[in-house]
């Protein structure tokens, strides 16, 4: 790290998987936040080495992961899949680099912090070298619930997600668009997704839930440091390109007032309330497109039982659900 008294500190930042759906948005977010003044190193798989990528108007050559490790960057933002994370994150860490990993590879290890900076940035210790970025659906749900949990204490969450195809990857986006155009296509899913939806995200586990559903359970408890919260989830894949939506039913330990719930949400950094149903105003995937905030609406009391709230939340799954949160973890550490 270069520092001098009156100069802004310069960092070396590597993006692993820079050509991918999330990696390319990481680069965009770095540019938007004026972080491309730092030294940027871009890597991808072997087939992309030597190709050029333009970042903030400047051409960068894609280097091998090995070369990126040897450059000993201050930070490595990973979005190249779990296999690459498991293989390379420890090598970066050994060389002194702080890894912020978007895959699910490291999230469930007790000693690895799982971080949404607005909620639990302080769990990162100076000695931590690998930090996990949570799953996209978890990030937006904990963002919407954290300020309420702090005040009223979460007891139980029932969540149904409406997840867009970009969460699966570029192949799934192609499947949707080609099915829509009536063209033959490769299948990212076992079923047609256009004009359809299915209650299936990730792989089925022996308990009948999917990996995506269980991420919502385990990751939420870890981030909120509240293993006692009861959580049950149903993940649905919908024919939307980008932006995940969630219908959340949350039961609290304490009584709440709707006005105060709205105030707490509005005051929370990174949340925007859009809740004017009589004017047809509520968050939708198109509302969240290319935005960094988590949008919350349809805030209302569950009239079927006390101390229980219904709300709807939407976020750009590639932004706050992935790239933006990773960059925000890095910004937290830079500060
Ligand atoms: P490449 O473009 O060379 O295949 P996505 O999540 O959109 O599928 O993107 C995955 C990203 O991870 C791409 O940038 C891809 O590079 C990169 N990648 C995949 N496998 C590896 C690997 N083993 N080492 C480094 N980068 C990888």
XYZ file of C-alpha atoms and ligand atoms in Angstrom:
362
model
C 0.000 0.000 0.000
C 1.462 3.383 -0.970
C 0.899 6.201 1.458
C 2.273 9.649 1.880
C 1.042 12.309 4.241
C -1.079 14.432 1.910
C -1.772 11.819 -0.748
C -4.762 9.513 -0.975
C -3.656 6.022 -0.094
C -3.325 3.807 -3.187
C -4.294 0.163 -3.150
C -3.741 -2.744 -5.490
C -7.053 -4.456 -6.285
C -7.373 -7.729 -8.229
C -10.687 -8.887 -9.701
C -10.801 -12.661 -10.164
C -13.406 -13.594 -12.772
C -13.376 -10.098 -14.288
C -15.058 -11.208 -17.538
C -18.038 -12.801 -15.756
C -21.513 -11.460 -14.991
C -20.620 -10.365 -11.456
C -16.930 -9.629 -12.135
C -17.759 -7.118 -14.839
C -20.178 -5.350 -12.482
C -17.496 -5.307 -9.782
C -15.355 -3.339 -12.245
C -18.261 -0.993 -12.973
C -18.889 -0.385 -9.254
C -15.172 0.276 -8.705
C -15.319 2.879 -11.477
C -18.516 4.496 -10.149
C -16.931 4.852 -6.707
C -13.706 6.346 -8.048
C -11.786 3.297 -6.932
C -10.205 2.781 -10.347
C -7.566 5.365 -9.375
C -6.058 2.420 -7.537
C -4.017 -0.202 -9.397
C -6.431 -2.682 -10.958
C -5.453 -6.233 -11.914
C -7.915 -8.326 -13.936
C -7.901 -12.106 -14.213
C -10.168 -14.764 -15.684
C -9.793 -18.371 -16.790
C -6.833 -19.526 -18.873
C -8.681 -19.046 -22.145
C -8.987 -15.291 -21.509
C -5.350 -14.563 -20.566
C -3.870 -11.856 -22.797
C -7.266 -10.469 -23.857
C -8.008 -6.811 -23.108
C -10.639 -5.317 -20.811
C -11.439 -1.621 -20.619
C -11.886 -0.297 -17.087
C -12.675 3.397 -16.571
C -11.530 4.136 -20.114
C -8.195 2.389 -19.590
C -7.199 -0.843 -21.257
C -6.109 -3.699 -18.989
C -4.628 -7.025 -20.082
C -6.111 -10.093 -18.439
C -3.390 -11.899 -16.496
C -3.287 -15.402 -15.039
C -4.417 -15.965 -11.470
C -0.861 -17.043 -10.644
C 0.472 -13.678 -11.844
C -2.184 -11.887 -9.798
C -1.131 -13.815 -6.671
C 2.513 -12.951 -7.319
C 1.582 -9.247 -7.575
C 0.441 -9.455 -3.902
C -2.557 -7.119 -4.228
C -4.082 -5.578 -1.110
C -7.508 -6.964 -2.063
C -8.735 -9.737 -4.357
C -12.431 -9.629 -5.252
C -13.415 -13.142 -6.310
C -16.328 -14.115 -8.529
C -15.042 -17.078 -10.491
C -17.028 -19.909 -8.892
C -16.450 -22.034 -5.798
C -13.741 -24.226 -7.359
C -11.487 -21.268 -8.166
C -12.178 -19.739 -4.718
C -11.237 -22.911 -2.867
C -8.090 -23.309 -4.936
C -6.794 -19.744 -5.096
C -8.148 -17.794 -2.088
C -5.726 -19.466 0.379
C -2.804 -18.715 -1.968
C -3.700 -15.015 -2.090
C -4.244 -15.017 1.684
C -0.849 -16.620 2.258
C 0.694 -13.781 0.290
C -0.964 -11.168 2.514
C -3.927 -10.323 0.246
C -7.402 -9.888 1.724
C -9.829 -12.008 -0.318
C -13.487 -11.013 -0.592
C -15.211 -14.032 -2.048
C -18.572 -13.972 -3.778
C -18.910 -17.763 -4.070
C -20.473 -20.039 -1.469
C -17.144 -21.842 -0.873
C -16.194 -20.215 2.427
C -19.477 -18.922 3.836
C -20.214 -21.687 6.320
C -16.815 -21.941 7.987
C -17.153 -20.594 11.553
C -13.847 -18.753 11.359
C -14.697 -16.986 8.054
C -16.647 -13.734 8.482
C -19.824 -13.505 6.380
C -20.405 -9.817 5.943
C -22.933 -7.177 4.973
C -20.994 -4.094 6.064
C -24.066 -2.059 7.107
C -25.004 -4.880 9.488
C -21.928 -6.668 10.807
C -18.765 -5.127 9.306
C -17.292 -5.033 12.794
C -16.972 -8.850 12.920
C -13.948 -8.633 10.589
C -10.761 -8.996 12.625
C -7.424 -7.475 11.544
C -6.091 -11.008 11.060
C -8.899 -12.135 8.709
C -7.675 -12.782 5.181
C -10.720 -14.443 3.615
C -14.096 -12.734 3.920
C -17.238 -14.240 2.438
C -19.872 -12.267 0.560
C -23.324 -13.719 1.344
C -25.796 -15.143 -1.166
C -27.768 -12.549 -3.130
C -31.161 -13.486 -1.643
C -29.763 -13.443 1.875
C -28.183 -9.994 1.488
C -31.397 -8.252 0.511
C -33.433 -10.072 3.181
C -31.053 -9.254 6.038
C -30.806 -5.650 4.836
C -34.596 -5.331 5.076
C -34.811 -7.099 8.443
C -31.670 -6.005 10.338
C -32.970 -2.604 11.534
C -36.230 -4.249 12.635
C -34.414 -7.140 14.339
C -32.349 -4.647 16.302
C -35.479 -2.952 17.633
C -38.040 -5.744 17.952
C -36.033 -9.027 17.945
C -36.771 -11.468 15.133
C -38.433 -14.701 16.200
C -39.405 -16.374 12.913
C -39.118 -15.635 9.188
C -41.188 -17.189 6.393
C -39.804 -16.110 3.035
C -40.700 -16.861 -0.569
C -38.289 -15.626 -3.205
C -38.899 -14.732 -6.844
C -35.390 -15.037 -8.245
C -34.287 -13.808 -11.648
C -32.322 -15.913 -14.107
C -29.151 -13.779 -13.956
C -28.627 -15.320 -10.510
C -27.968 -18.612 -12.273
C -25.550 -17.156 -14.814
C -25.192 -16.073 -18.389
C -26.370 -19.420 -19.781
C -29.695 -19.009 -17.998
C -30.151 -15.474 -19.354
C -29.476 -16.882 -22.840
C -32.012 -19.663 -22.295
C -34.739 -17.171 -21.347
C -34.026 -14.821 -24.248
C -33.714 -17.587 -26.839
C -36.887 -19.323 -25.670
C -38.622 -15.951 -25.950
C -37.304 -15.522 -29.488
C -38.344 -19.088 -30.372
C -34.736 -20.078 -31.076
C -33.125 -23.415 -30.163
C -30.942 -23.062 -27.075
C -28.821 -24.763 -24.463
C -30.609 -25.473 -21.187
C -29.427 -24.021 -17.893
C -32.626 -25.329 -16.261
C -34.500 -28.641 -16.451
C -37.604 -26.784 -17.724
C -38.656 -23.946 -19.999
C -38.310 -20.696 -18.022
C -39.994 -18.272 -20.443
C -43.743 -17.938 -19.653
C -43.125 -20.288 -16.740
C -41.599 -20.469 -13.242
C -40.471 -23.283 -10.973
C -40.050 -23.805 -7.217
C -36.446 -24.855 -7.634
C -33.223 -22.883 -7.110
C -29.958 -24.768 -6.589
C -29.868 -28.491 -5.810
C -32.279 -30.500 -3.676
C -30.975 -31.619 -0.282
C -32.079 -34.747 1.632
C -34.450 -32.626 3.787
C -36.485 -31.653 0.681
C -35.227 -28.066 0.640
C -32.856 -26.662 -1.970
C -29.346 -25.354 -1.393
C -30.622 -21.831 -2.162
C -33.345 -22.205 0.481
C -30.923 -23.448 3.124
C -28.522 -20.561 2.394
C -31.288 -18.195 3.515
C -31.546 -20.110 6.793
C -27.867 -20.547 7.676
C -26.493 -17.263 6.328
C -29.202 -15.093 7.929
C -28.523 -16.581 11.360
C -24.774 -16.117 10.931
C -24.960 -12.490 9.741
C -27.475 -11.441 12.405
C -25.589 -13.495 15.010
C -28.916 -14.977 16.029
C -28.944 -18.788 15.764
C -32.305 -18.856 17.557
C -34.274 -17.279 14.677
C -36.612 -19.806 13.050
C -36.471 -19.487 9.263
C -38.222 -21.324 6.467
C -37.820 -20.515 2.776
C -39.223 -21.363 -0.650
C -37.125 -20.309 -3.635
C -38.872 -19.756 -6.958
C -37.107 -19.059 -10.258
C -39.060 -16.579 -12.379
C -38.701 -15.384 -16.000
C -37.111 -12.051 -15.043
C -33.619 -11.229 -16.329
C -32.323 -9.331 -13.296
C -33.582 -8.355 -9.835
C -34.700 -10.723 -7.099
C -37.944 -10.151 -5.176
C -38.959 -11.590 -1.808
C -42.227 -11.833 0.103
C -41.192 -11.844 3.756
C -43.344 -12.667 6.773
C -41.484 -11.762 9.958
C -42.589 -12.468 13.515
C -40.965 -10.416 16.272
C -40.499 -10.804 20.027
C -41.801 -7.269 20.650
C -44.789 -5.280 19.395
C -44.179 -2.687 16.663
C -45.942 0.255 15.051
C -46.043 0.405 11.249
C -45.019 4.090 11.222
C -41.936 3.278 13.254
C -41.104 0.282 11.020
C -41.153 2.591 7.987
C -39.010 5.157 9.781
C -36.438 2.545 10.855
C -36.217 1.191 7.308
C -35.878 4.668 5.787
C -33.113 5.545 8.234
C -31.082 2.418 7.451
C -28.200 3.097 5.060
C -28.843 1.222 1.801
C -32.627 0.807 2.131
C -35.233 2.737 0.173
C -38.916 2.432 1.044
C -41.392 2.663 -1.856
C -44.801 2.023 -0.358
C -47.698 3.875 -1.870
C -49.958 1.068 -3.060
C -52.960 3.251 -3.861
C -50.777 4.933 -6.507
C -49.493 1.512 -7.690
C -46.109 2.332 -6.161
C -44.137 -0.621 -4.823
C -40.709 -2.035 -5.679
C -40.318 -4.229 -8.772
C -37.252 -5.809 -10.411
C -37.252 -2.936 -12.926
C -37.160 -0.462 -9.999
C -33.953 -2.028 -8.709
C -32.222 -2.394 -12.083
C -28.596 -1.181 -11.787
C -29.313 0.318 -8.347
C -27.287 -0.355 -5.210
C -30.145 -0.001 -2.711
C -32.523 -2.630 -1.389
C -36.116 -1.508 -2.033
C -38.894 -2.299 0.448
C -42.650 -1.912 0.094
C -46.061 -3.488 0.836
C -45.286 -2.994 4.531
C -48.281 -4.189 6.489
C -49.307 -6.004 9.615
C -49.997 -9.740 9.362
C -53.555 -9.707 10.654
C -53.539 -13.453 11.309
C -51.242 -13.257 14.359
C -49.700 -10.640 16.703
C -46.247 -9.025 16.359
C -45.963 -10.155 12.753
C -45.180 -8.113 9.664
C -45.466 -8.680 5.925
C -43.178 -6.889 3.510
C -41.886 -7.129 -0.040
C -38.281 -6.455 -0.924
C -36.425 -6.178 -4.222
C -32.756 -5.693 -5.104
C -30.492 -5.983 -8.125
C -29.013 -9.411 -7.417
C -25.806 -8.655 -9.333
C -25.340 -5.319 -7.475
C -26.174 -5.246 -3.730
C -26.698 -9.009 -3.985
C -23.120 -9.545 -5.200
C -20.718 -6.976 -6.689
C -21.746 -3.898 -4.684
C -21.680 -5.719 -1.357
C -18.195 -7.099 -2.131
C -16.911 -3.626 -3.008
C -18.579 -2.194 0.117
C -16.757 -4.775 2.263
C -13.507 -3.602 0.673
C -14.406 0.061 1.285
C -15.158 -0.779 4.917
C -11.681 -2.338 5.231
C -10.008 0.562 3.421
C -11.479 2.967 5.945
P -13.609 -16.747 -18.517
O -14.402 -15.614 -19.048
O -12.213 -16.764 -19.029
O -14.287 -18.079 -18.604
P -19.726 -16.227 -14.757
O -19.980 -16.245 -13.284
O -20.435 -15.142 -15.485
O -19.895 -17.574 -15.365
O -18.163 -15.877 -14.909
C -17.158 -16.646 -14.326
C -15.861 -15.859 -14.327
O -14.853 -16.649 -13.710
C -15.328 -15.558 -15.724
O -14.601 -14.357 -15.677
C -14.405 -16.741 -15.987
O -13.393 -16.465 -16.930
C -13.783 -16.882 -14.608
N -13.243 -18.218 -14.327
C -13.865 -19.405 -14.452
N -13.054 -20.405 -14.042
C -11.921 -19.819 -13.608
C -10.690 -20.314 -13.064
N -10.488 -21.603 -12.853
N -9.737 -19.431 -12.753
C -9.936 -18.106 -12.941
N -11.059 -17.576 -13.450
C -12.036 -18.421 -13.784
